CSV table of C-alpha atoms in Angstrom, one decimal:
chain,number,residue,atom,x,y,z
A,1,UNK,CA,-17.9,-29.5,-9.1
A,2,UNK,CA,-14.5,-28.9,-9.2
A,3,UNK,CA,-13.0,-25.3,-10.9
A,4,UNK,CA,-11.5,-26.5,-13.9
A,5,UNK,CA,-15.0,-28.4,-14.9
A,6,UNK,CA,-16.7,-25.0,-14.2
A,7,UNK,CA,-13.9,-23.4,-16.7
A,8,UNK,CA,-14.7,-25.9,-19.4
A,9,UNK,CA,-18.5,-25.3,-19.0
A,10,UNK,CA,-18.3,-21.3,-19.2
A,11,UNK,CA,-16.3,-21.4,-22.8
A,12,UNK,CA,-18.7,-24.9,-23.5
A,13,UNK,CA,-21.7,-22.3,-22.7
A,14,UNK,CA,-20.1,-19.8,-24.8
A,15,UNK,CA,-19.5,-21.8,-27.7
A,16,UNK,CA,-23.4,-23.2,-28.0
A,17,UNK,CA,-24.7,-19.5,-27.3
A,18,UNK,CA,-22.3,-17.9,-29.5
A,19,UNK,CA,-24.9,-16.8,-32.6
A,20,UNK,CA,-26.9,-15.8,-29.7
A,21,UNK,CA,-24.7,-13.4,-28.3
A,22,UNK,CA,-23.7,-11.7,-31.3
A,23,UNK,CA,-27.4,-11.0,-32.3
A,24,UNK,CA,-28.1,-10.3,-28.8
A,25,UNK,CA,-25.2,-7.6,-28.3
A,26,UNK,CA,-26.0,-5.9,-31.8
A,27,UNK,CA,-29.5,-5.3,-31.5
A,28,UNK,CA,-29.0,-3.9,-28.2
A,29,UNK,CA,-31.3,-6.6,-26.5
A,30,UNK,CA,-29.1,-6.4,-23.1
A,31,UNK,CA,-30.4,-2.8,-21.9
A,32,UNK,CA,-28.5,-2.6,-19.0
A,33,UNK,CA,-25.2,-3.2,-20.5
A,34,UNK,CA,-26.3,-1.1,-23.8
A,35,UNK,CA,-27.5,1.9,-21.6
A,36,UNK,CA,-25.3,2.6,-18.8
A,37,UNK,CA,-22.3,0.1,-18.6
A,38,UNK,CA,-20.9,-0.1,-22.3
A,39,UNK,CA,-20.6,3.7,-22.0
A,40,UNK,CA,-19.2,3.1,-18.7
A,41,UNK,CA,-16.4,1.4,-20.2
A,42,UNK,CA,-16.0,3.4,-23.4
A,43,UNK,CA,-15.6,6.8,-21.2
A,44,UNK,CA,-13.4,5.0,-18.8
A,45,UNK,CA,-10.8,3.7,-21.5
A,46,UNK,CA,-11.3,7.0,-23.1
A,47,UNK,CA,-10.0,8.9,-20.0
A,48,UNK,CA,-6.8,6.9,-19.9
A,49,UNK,CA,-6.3,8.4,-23.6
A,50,UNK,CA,-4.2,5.4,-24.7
A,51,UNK,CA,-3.0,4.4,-27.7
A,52,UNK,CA,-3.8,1.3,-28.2
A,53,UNK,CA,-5.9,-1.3,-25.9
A,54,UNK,CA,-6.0,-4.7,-25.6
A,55,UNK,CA,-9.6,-6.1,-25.1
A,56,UNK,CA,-9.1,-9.7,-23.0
A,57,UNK,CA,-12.2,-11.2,-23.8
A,58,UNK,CA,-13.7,-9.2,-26.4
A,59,UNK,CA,-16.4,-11.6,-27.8
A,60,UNK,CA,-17.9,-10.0,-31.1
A,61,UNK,CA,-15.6,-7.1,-30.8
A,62,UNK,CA,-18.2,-4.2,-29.8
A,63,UNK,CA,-15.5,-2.4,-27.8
A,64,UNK,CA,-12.8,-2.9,-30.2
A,65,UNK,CA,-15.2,-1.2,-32.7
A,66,UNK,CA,-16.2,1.7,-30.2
A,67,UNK,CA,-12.9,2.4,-29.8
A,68,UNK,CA,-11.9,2.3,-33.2
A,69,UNK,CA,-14.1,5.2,-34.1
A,70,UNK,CA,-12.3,7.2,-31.7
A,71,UNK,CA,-8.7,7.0,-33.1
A,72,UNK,CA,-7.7,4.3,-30.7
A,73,UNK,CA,-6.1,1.0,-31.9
A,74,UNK,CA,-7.6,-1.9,-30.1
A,75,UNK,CA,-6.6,-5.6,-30.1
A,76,UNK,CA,-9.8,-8.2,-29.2
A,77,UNK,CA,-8.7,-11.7,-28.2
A,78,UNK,CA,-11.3,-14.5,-27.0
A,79,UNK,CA,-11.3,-17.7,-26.6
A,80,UNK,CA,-14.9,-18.3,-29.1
A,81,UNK,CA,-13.8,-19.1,-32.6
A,82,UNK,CA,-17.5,-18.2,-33.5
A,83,UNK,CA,-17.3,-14.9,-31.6
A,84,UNK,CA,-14.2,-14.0,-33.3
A,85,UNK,CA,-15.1,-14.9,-37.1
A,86,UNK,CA,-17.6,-12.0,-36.4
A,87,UNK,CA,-15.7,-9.7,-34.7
A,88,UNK,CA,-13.0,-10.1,-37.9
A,89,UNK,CA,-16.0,-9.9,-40.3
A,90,UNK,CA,-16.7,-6.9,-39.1
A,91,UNK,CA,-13.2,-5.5,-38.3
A,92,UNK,CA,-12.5,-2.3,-36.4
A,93,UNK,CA,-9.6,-4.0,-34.5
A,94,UNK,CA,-6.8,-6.9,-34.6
A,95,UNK,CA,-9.2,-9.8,-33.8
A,96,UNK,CA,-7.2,-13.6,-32.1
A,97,UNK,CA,-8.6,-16.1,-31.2
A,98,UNK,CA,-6.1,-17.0,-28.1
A,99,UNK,CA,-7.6,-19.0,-24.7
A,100,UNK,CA,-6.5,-17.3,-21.8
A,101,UNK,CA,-3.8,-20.1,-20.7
A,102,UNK,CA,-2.1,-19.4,-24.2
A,103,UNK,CA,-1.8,-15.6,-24.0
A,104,UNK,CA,1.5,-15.8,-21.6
A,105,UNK,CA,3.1,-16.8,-24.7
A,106,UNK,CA,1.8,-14.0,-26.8
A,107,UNK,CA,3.1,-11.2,-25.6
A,108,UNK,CA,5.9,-10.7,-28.0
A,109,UNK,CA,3.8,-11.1,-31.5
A,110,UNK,CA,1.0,-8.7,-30.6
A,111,UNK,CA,3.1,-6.4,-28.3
A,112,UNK,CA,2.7,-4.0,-25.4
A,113,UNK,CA,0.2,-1.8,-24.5
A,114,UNK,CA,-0.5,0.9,-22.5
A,115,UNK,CA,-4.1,-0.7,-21.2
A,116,UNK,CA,-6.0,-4.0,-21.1
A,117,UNK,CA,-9.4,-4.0,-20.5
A,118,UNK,CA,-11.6,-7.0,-19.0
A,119,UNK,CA,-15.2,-5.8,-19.8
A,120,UNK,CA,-17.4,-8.7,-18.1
A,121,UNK,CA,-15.1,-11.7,-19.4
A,122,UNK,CA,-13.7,-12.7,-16.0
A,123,UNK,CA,-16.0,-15.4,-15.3
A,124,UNK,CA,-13.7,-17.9,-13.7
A,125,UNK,CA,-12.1,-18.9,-10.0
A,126,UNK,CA,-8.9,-19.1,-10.0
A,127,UNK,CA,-7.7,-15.7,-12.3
A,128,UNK,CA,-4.5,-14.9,-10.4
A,129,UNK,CA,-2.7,-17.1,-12.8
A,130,UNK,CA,-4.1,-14.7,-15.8
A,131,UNK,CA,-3.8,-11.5,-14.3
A,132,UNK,CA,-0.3,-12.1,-13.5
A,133,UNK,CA,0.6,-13.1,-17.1
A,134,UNK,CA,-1.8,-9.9,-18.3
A,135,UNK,CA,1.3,-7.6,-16.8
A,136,UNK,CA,3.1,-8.8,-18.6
A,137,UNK,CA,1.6,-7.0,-21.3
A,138,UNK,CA,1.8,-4.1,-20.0
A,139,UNK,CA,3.9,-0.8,-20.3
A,140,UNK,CA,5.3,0.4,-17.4
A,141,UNK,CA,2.3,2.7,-15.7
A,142,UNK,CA,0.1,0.5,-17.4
A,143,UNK,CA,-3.2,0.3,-16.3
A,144,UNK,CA,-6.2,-2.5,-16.5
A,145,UNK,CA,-9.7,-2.0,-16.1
A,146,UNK,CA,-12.1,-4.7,-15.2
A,147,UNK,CA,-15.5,-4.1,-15.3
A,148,UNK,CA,-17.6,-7.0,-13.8
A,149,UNK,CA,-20.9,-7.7,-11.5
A,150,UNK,CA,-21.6,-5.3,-9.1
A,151,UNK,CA,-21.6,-6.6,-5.3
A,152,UNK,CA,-24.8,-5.7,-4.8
A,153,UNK,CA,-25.8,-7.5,-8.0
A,154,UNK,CA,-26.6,-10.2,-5.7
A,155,UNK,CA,-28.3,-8.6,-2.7
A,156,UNK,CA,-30.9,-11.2,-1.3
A,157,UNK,CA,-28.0,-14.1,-1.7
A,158,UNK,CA,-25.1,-14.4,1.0
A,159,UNK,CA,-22.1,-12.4,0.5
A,160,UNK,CA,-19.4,-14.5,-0.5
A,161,UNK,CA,-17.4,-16.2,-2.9
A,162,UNK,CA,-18.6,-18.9,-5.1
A,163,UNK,CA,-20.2,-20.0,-8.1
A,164,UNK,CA,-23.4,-19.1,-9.2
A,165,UNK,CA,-25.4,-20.1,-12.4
A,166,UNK,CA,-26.3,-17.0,-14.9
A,167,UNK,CA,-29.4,-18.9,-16.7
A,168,UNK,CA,-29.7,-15.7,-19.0
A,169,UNK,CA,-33.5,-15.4,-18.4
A,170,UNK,CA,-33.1,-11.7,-18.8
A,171,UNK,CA,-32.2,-12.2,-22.2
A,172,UNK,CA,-35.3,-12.4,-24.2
A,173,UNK,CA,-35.4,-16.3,-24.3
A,174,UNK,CA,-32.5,-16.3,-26.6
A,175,UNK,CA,-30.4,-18.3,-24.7
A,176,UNK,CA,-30.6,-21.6,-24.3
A,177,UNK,CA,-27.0,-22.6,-22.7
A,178,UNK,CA,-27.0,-21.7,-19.2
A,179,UNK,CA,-23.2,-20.7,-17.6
A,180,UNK,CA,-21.4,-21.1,-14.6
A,181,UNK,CA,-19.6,-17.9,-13.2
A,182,UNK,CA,-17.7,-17.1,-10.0
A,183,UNK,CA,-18.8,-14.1,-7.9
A,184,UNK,CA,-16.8,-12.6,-6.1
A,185,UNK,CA,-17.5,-9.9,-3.1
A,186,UNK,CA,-15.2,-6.7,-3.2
A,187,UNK,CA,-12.8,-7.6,-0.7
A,188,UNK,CA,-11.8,-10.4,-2.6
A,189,UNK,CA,-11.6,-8.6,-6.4
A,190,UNK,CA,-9.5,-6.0,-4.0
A,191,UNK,CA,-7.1,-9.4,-3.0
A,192,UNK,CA,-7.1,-10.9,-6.1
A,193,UNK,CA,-5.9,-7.5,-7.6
A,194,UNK,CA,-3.5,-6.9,-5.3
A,195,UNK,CA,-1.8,-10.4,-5.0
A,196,UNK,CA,-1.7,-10.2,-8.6
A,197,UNK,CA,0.6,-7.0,-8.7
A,198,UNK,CA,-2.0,-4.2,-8.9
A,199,UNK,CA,-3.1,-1.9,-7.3
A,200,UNK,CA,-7.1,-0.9,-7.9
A,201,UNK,CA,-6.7,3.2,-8.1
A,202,UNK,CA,-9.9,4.6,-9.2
A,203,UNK,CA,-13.6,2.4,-8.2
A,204,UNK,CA,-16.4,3.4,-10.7
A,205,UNK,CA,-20.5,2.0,-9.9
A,206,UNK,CA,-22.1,3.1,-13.2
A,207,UNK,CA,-25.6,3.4,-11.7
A,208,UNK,CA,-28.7,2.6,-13.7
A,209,UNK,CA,-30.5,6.3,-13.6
A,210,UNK,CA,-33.7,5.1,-13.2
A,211,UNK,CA,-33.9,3.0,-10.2
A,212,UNK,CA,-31.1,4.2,-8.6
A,213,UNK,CA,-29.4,0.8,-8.5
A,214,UNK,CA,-26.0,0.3,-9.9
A,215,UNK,CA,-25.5,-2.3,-12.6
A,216,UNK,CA,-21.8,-2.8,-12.7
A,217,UNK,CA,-18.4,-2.2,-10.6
A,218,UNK,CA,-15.8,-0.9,-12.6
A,219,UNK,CA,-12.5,-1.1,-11.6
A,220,UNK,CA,-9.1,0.6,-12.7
A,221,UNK,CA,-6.2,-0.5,-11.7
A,222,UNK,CA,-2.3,-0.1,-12.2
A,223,UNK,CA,0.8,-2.3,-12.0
A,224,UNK,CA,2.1,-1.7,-8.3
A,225,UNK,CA,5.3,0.0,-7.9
A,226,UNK,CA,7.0,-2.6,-5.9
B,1,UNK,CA,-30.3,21.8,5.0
B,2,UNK,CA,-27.5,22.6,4.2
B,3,UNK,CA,-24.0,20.3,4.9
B,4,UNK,CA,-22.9,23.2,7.5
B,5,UNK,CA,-25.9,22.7,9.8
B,6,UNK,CA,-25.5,18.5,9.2
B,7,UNK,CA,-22.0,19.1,10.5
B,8,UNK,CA,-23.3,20.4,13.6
B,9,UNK,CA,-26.3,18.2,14.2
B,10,UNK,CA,-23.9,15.5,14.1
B,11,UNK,CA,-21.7,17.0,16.6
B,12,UNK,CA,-24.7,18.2,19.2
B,13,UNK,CA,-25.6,14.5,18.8
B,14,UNK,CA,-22.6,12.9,19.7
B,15,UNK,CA,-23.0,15.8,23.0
B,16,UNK,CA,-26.2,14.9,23.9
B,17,UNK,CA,-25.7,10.9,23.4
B,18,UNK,CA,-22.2,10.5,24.8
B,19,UNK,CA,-23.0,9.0,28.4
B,20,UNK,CA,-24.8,6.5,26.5
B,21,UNK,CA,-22.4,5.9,23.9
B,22,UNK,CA,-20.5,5.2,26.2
B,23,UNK,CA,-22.1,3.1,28.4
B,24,UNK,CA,-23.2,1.1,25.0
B,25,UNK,CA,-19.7,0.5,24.0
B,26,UNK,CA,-18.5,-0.4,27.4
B,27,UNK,CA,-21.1,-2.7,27.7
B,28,UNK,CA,-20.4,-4.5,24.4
B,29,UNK,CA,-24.4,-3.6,23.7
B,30,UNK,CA,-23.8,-3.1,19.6
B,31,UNK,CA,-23.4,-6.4,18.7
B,32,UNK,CA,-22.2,-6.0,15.0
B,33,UNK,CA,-19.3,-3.8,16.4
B,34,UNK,CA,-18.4,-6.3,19.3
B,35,UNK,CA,-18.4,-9.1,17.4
B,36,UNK,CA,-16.9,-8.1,14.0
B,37,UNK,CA,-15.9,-4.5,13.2
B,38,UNK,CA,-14.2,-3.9,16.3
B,39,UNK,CA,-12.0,-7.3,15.6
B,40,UNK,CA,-11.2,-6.2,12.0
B,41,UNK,CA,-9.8,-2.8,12.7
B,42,UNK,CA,-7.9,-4.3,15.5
B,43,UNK,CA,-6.2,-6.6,13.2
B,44,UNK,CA,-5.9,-4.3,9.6
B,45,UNK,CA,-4.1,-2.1,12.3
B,46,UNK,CA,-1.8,-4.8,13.9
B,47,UNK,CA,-1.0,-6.5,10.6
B,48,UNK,CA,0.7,-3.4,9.3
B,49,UNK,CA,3.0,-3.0,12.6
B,50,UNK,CA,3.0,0.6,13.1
B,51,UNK,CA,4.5,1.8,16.1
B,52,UNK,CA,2.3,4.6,16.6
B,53,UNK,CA,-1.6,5.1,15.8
B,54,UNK,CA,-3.5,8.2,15.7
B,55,UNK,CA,-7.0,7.2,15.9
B,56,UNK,CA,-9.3,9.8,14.2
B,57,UNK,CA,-12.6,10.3,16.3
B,58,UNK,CA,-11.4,7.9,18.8
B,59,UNK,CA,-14.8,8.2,21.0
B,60,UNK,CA,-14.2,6.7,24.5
B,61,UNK,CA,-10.7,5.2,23.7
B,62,UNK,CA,-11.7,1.8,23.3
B,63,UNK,CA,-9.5,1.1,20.4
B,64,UNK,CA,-6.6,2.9,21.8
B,65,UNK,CA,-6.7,1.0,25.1
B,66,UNK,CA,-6.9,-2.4,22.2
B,67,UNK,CA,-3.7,-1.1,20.5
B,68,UNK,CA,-1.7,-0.3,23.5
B,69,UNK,CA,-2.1,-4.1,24.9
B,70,UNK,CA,-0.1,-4.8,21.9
B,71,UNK,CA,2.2,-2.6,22.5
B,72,UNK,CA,1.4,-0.4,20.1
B,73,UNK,CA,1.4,3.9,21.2
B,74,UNK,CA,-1.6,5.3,20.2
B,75,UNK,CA,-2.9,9.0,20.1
B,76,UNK,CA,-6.5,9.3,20.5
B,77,UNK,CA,-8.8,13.0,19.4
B,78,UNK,CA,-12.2,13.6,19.3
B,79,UNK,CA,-13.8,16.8,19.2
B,80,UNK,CA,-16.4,15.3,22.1
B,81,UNK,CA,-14.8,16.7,25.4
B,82,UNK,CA,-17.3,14.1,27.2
B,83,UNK,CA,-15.9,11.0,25.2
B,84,UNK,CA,-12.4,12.1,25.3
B,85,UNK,CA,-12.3,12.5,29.2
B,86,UNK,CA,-14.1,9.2,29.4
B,87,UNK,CA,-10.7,7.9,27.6
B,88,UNK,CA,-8.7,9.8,29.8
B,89,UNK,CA,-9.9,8.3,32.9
B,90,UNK,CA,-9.8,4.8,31.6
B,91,UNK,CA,-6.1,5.2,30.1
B,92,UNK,CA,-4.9,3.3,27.5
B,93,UNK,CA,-3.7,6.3,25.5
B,94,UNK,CA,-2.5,10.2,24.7
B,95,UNK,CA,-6.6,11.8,24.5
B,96,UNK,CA,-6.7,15.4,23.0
B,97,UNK,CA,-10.2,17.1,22.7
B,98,UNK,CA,-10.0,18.6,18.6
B,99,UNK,CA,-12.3,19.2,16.2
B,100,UNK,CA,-11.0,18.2,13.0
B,101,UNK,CA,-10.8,21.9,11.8
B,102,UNK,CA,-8.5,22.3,14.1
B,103,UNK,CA,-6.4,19.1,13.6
B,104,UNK,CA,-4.0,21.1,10.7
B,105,UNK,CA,-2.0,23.2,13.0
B,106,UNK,CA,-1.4,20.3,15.6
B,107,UNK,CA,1.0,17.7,13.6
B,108,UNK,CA,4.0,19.7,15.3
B,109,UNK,CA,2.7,19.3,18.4
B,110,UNK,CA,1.7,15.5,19.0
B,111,UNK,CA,3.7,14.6,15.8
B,112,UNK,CA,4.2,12.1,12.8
B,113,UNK,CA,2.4,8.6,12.9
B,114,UNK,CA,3.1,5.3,10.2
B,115,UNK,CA,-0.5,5.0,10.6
B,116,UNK,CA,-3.6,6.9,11.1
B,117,UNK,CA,-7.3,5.3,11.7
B,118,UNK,CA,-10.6,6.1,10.9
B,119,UNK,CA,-13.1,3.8,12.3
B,120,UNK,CA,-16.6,4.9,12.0
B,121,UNK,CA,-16.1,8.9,12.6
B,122,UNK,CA,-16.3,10.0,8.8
B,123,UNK,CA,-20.0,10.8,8.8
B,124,UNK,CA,-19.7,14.7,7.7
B,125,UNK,CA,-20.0,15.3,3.8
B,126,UNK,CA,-16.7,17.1,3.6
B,127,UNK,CA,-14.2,15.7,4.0
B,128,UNK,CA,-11.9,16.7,1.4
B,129,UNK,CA,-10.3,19.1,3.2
B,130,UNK,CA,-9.7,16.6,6.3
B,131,UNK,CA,-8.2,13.8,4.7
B,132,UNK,CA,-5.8,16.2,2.7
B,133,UNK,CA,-5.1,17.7,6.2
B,134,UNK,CA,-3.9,14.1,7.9
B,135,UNK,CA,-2.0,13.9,5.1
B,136,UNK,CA,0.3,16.2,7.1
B,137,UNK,CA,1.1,13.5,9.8
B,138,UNK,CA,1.8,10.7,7.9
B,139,UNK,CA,5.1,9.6,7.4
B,140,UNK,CA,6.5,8.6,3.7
B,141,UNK,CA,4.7,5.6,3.0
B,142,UNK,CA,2.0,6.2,5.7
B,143,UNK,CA,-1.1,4.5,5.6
B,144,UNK,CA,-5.0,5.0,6.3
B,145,UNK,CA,-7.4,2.7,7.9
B,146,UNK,CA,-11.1,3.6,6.8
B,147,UNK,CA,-14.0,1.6,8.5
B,148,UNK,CA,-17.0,2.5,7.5
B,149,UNK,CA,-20.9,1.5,6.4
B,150,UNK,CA,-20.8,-1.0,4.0
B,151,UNK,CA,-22.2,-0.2,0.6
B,152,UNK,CA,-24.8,-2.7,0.6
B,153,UNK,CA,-26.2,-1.3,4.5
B,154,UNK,CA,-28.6,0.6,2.8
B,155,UNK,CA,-29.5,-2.1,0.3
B,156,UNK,CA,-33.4,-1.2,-0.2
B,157,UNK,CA,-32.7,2.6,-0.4
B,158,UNK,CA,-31.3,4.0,-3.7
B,159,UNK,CA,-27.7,3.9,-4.5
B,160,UNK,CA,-26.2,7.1,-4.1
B,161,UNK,CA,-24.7,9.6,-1.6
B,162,UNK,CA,-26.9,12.5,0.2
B,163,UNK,CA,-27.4,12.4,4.3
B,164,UNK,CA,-29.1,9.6,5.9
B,165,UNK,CA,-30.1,9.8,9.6
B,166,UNK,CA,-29.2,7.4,12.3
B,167,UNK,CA,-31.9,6.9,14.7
B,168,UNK,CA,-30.2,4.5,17.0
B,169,UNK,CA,-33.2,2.1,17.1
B,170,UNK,CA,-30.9,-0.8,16.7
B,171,UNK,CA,-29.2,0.4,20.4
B,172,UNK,CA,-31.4,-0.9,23.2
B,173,UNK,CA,-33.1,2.4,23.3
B,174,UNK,CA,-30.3,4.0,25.1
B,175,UNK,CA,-30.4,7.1,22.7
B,176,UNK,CA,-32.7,10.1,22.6
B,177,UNK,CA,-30.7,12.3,20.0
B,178,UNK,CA,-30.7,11.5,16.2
B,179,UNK,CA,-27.7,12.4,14.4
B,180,UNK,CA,-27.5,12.9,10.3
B,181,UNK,CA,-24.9,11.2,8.4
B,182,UNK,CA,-23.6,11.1,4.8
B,183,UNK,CA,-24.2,8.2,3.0
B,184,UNK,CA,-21.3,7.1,0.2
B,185,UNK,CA,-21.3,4.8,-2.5
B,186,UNK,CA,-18.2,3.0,-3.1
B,187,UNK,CA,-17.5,5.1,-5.9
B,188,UNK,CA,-17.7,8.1,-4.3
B,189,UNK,CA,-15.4,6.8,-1.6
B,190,UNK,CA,-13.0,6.3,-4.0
B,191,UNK,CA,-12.7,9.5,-5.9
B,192,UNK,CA,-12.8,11.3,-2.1
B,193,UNK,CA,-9.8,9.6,-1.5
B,194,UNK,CA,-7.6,9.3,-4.8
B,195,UNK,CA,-9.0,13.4,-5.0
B,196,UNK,CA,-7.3,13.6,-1.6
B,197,UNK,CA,-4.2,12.1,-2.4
B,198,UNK,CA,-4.7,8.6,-1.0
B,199,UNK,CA,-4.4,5.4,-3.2
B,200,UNK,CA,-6.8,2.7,-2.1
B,201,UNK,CA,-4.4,-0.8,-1.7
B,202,UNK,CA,-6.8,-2.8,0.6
B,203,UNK,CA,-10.4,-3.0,0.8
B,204,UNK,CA,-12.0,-5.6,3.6
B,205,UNK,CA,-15.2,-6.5,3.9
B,206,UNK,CA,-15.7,-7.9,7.9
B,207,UNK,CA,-19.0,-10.1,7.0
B,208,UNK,CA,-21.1,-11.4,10.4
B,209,UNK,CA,-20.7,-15.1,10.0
B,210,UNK,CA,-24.0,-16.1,11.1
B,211,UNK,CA,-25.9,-14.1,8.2
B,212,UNK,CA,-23.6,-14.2,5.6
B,213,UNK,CA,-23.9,-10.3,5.5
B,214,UNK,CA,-21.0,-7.9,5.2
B,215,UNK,CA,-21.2,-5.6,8.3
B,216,UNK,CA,-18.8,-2.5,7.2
B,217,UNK,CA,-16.5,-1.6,4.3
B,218,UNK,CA,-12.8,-1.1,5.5
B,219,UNK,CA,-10.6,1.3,3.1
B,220,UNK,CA,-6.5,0.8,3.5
B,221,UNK,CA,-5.3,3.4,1.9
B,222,UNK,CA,-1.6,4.9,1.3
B,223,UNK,CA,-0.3,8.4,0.1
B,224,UNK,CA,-0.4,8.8,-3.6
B,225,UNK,CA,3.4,8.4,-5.1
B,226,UNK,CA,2.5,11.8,-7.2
């Protein structure tokens, strides 16, 4: 299957599992995200201390919202219609409903910003194109976190790139859309980041505390120098 | 125990075990190393041209000897007198016996390097205080090579640092002596070197091709701008 199919079929998957998502995300169904990474994320924008944020991917807008509460303005785009009529229903943030190959335009109507965050919403192959265009969003000394699967999310499988299938069976039957995503080991998030103009300064593993096993690699990054 | 007595376990180990170390090496007997993390220092090295390598731990000079058929000067120390006069008779390379307490006051002495190499010799929980210390003989812009185990060696223990210990079991039997070592997670990694002034710009993951698993984690890391 080529790429681009597998791009249609994540925001295809996204778009039937929509209502799904939102009632999934705000009763806190997903308890690996709810327990250990979404604080992850909070506590790493939070140590930037930035003004504003803008969330790439922000589905229902749980971050914007999280963020909102502590003094920090946060812009949510996705590319879900359905996703963001209830992130602006609920409000806590500038909510757009902008595709990722139409943000490069954007910049100048929703304006700089001293960090963009990708929290799990960087699902697809080829995202040097994106992350490119996301600099230039950015304040200079800007800085992006990306917080996605963990390589060892994936242990029994072989350790390399390529798509997998996330049928969403740890999700309480809700779901009944499966979706294609594209892992990726570390060596090649580490290329990616690089060839894209950033350099990854700070690696977080937010580690689930009970078994020991960590459920997320979290990385910060800032535009290179050069 | 405490990381003091570690530090010299690991030291009376490499003693007791350097004849065989040596003879294991030579004889290409550690097959993960042969094949694929001895090949993927060689090059990380060679693709950033240095001139001159100092090679941390060097052992019994192999990747001195490696570097200096490319033309490339290196500096080998070890704090093993055994390995490092194993080096010296086979050439290759400047050999100094040091133990890396002692490595501060010697930059005037064998002087500045573009490049310094790690490759498999961090294995003491410390190392702070090292790393800030090669800081000394790097030139502006220098850079680090890091190889190391790979996050996912230790995939059915739990994730998070504290000392492991190495029986050797995987080495023909050739060993008698066990030797403690301090297991990292990636994130710890990280903060050990951004803490000691290093930004990570590269990571590598040299994977054996024939199971699809990633044999060692290698760190390229530069001095911090700040």
């Amino acid at each position: 299957m080529l790429a681009a199919d597998n791009a249609r079929l994540i925001r295809q998957s996204w778009h039937i599992n929509a209502q799904d998502w939102i009632a999934a995300v705000r009763n806190g169904e997903i308890e690996g995200r709810r327990a250990v990474t979404d604080e992850a994320i909070v506590n790493a924008v939070l140590a930037l201390k930035p003004d504003r944020v803008l969330d790439l991917g922000c589905g229902e807008g749980w971050l914007c919202r999280a963020l909102a509460t502590a003094g920090i303005k946060a812009v949510g785009v996705d590319a879900v219609p359905e996703l963001i009529a209830a992130a602006q229903r609920s409000g806590g943030g500038e909510f757009h409903v902008i595709g990722y190959e139409e943000l490069a335009g954007l910049w100048s109507d929703i304006g700089s910003f001293p960090l963009a965050v990708c929290n799990f919403s960087l699902f697809d192959e080829n995202l040097a194109p994106l992350l490119s265009c996301l600099k230039g969003c950015l304040r200079p000394h800007g800085r992006l976190l990306v917080q996605t699967l963990h390589p060892r999310a994936d242990a029994a499988g072989e350790y390399r790139d390529g798509w997998r299938v996330e049928s969403f069976s740890g999700f309480l039957g809700r779901f009944t859309q499966s979706m294609p995503w594209y892992f990726r080991t570390l060596e090649s998030w580490s290329a990616l980041l690089v060839d894209s103009g950033f350099d990854v300064d700070r690696v977080r593993e937010p580690v689930d505390s009970n078994s020991g096993k960590p459920l997320s690699l979290l990385l910060q990054c800032k535009v290179s120098a050069s």
